[in-house]
Coordinates of C-alpha atoms in Angstrom, one line a residue:
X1 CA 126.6 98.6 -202.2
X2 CA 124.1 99.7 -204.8
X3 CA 125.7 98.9 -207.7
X4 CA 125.6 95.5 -206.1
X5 CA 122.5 94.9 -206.0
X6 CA 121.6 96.2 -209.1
X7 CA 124.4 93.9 -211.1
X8 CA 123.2 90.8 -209.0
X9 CA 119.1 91.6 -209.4
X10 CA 120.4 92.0 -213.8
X11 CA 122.1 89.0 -213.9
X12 CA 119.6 86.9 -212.2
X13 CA 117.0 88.3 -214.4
X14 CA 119.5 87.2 -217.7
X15 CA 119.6 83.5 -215.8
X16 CA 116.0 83.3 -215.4
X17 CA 116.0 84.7 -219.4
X18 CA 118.1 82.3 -220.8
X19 CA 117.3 78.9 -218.6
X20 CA 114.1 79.5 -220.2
X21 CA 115.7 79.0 -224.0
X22 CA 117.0 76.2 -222.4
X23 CA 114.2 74.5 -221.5
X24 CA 112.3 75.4 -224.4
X25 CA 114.7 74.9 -227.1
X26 CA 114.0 71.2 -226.7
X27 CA 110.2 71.8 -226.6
X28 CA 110.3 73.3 -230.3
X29 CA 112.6 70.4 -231.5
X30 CA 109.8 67.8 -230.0
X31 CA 107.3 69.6 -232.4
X32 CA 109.3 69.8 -235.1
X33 CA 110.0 65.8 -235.2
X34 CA 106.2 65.2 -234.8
X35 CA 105.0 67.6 -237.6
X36 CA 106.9 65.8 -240.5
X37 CA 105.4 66.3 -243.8
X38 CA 103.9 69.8 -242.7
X39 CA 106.5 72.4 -244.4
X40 CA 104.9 75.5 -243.4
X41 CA 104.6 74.2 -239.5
X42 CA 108.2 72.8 -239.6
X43 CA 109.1 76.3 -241.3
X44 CA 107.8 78.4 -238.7
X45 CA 108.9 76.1 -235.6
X46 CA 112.4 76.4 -237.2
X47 CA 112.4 80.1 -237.8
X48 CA 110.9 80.2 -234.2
X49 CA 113.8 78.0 -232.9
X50 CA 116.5 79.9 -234.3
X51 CA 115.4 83.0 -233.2
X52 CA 114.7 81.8 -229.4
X53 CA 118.4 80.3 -230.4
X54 CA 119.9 83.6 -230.8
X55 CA 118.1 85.1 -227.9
X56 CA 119.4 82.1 -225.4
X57 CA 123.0 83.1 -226.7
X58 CA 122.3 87.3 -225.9
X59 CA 121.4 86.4 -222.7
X60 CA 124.0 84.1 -221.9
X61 CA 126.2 86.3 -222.7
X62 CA 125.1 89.3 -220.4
X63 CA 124.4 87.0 -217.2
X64 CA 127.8 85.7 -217.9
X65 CA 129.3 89.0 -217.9
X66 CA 127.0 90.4 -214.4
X67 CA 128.3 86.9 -213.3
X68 CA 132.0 88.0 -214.1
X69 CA 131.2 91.3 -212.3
X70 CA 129.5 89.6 -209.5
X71 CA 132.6 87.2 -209.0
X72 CA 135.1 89.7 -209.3
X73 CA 134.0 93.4 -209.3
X74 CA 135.2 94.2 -206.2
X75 CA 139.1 94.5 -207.6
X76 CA 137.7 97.3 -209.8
X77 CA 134.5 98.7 -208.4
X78 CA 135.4 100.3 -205.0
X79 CA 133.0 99.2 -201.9
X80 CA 131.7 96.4 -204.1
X81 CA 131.3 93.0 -202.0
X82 CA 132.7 90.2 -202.9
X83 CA 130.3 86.6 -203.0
X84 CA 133.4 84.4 -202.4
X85 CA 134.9 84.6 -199.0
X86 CA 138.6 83.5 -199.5
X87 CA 138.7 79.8 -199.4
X88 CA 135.1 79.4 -199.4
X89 CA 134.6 79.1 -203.4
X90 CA 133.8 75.7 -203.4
X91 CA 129.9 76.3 -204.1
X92 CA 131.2 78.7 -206.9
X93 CA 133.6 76.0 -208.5
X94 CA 130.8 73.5 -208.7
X95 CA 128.0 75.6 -209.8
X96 CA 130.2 77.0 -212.6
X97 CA 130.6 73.5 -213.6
X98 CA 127.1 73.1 -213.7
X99 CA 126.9 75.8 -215.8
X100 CA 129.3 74.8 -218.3
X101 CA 127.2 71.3 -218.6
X102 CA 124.2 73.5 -219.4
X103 CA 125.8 75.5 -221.7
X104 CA 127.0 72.1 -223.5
X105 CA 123.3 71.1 -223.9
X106 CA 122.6 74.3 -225.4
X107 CA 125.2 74.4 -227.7
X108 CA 124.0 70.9 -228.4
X109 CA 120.5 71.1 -228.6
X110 CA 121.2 74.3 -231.2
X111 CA 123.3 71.9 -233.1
X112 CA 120.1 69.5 -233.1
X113 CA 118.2 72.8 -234.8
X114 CA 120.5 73.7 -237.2
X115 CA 121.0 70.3 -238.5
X116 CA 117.0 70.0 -239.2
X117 CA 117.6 73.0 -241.1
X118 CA 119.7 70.9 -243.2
X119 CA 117.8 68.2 -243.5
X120 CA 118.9 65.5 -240.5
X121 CA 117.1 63.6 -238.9
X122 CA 115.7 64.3 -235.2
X123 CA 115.8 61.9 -233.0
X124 CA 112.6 60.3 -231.8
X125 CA 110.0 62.4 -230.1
X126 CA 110.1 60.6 -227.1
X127 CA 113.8 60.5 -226.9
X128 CA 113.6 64.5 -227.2
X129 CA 110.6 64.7 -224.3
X130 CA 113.5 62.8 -221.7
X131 CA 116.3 64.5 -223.4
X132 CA 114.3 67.9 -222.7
X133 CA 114.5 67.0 -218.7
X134 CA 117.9 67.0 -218.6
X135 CA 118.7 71.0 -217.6
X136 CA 116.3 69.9 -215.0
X137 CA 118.9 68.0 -213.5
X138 CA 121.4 70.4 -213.5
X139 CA 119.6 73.3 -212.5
X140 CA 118.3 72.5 -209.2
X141 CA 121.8 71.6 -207.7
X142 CA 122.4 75.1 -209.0
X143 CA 120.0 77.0 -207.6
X144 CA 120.7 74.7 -204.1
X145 CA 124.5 75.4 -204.3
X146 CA 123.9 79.1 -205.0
X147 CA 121.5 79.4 -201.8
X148 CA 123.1 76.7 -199.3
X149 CA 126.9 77.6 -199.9
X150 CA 127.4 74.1 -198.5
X151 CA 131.5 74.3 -199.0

């Protein structure tokens, strides 16, 4: 029952890690599209983007693999619960879609960087201030679905 805790208390601590890529990769692309004609600020911003980039990808990856563990370690790990009482996955089923919408925006959003790097254009800075609420609206019915279990 240890190990359960541990592997849930890692791979909320990954989630926490890489929502916070998420909802600052937009942040730095905001910047970037205001500070036109400043090479050495739209430089830094970039190098900074593509490095919080990497990062958000690391930590996807480990919560993802906790999650994996959390979903089904206990056909491996013996005396290790299980979250998902047979029949009762619904909750999981639509946070997991959640998920894979937020992992669209960041896949998205990092598309947004790399293409600055190439020269494209951004889009406007206000379109990228709403755009950057948009995790916003997926993370709350995930954090509510992971605590209610409603179905």
């Amino acid at each position: 029952m240890q190990s359960y805790y541990w592997v849930k208390t890692f791979h909320i601590v990954f989630v926490v890690a890489w929502m916070a890529t998420v909802f600052y990769l937009p942040r730095i692309l905001v910047n970037l599209s205001e500070t036109a004609g400043q090479p050495a600020v739209v430089e830094r911003l970039q190098l900074m983007g593509m490095r919080l980039y990497r990062f958000g990808h690391s930590m996807f990856g480990l919560a993802f693999v906790l999650g994996l563990v959390l979903w089904l370690g206990y056909k491996v790990i013996p005396d290790f619960p299980t979250m998902v009482a047979p029949g009762g996955a619904g909750w999981l089923h639509a946070k997991l879609g959640l998920v894979v919408v937020l992992l669209a925006y960041f896949i998205w959003i990092g598309r947004l960087l790399k293409g600055v790097a190439r020269g494209r254009a951004l889009p406007s800075s206000r379109a990228l201030r709403w755009i950057n609420e948009i995790p916003l609206l997926a993370f709350i019915p995930i954090v509510w679905l992971v605590l209610a279990k409603p179905f």
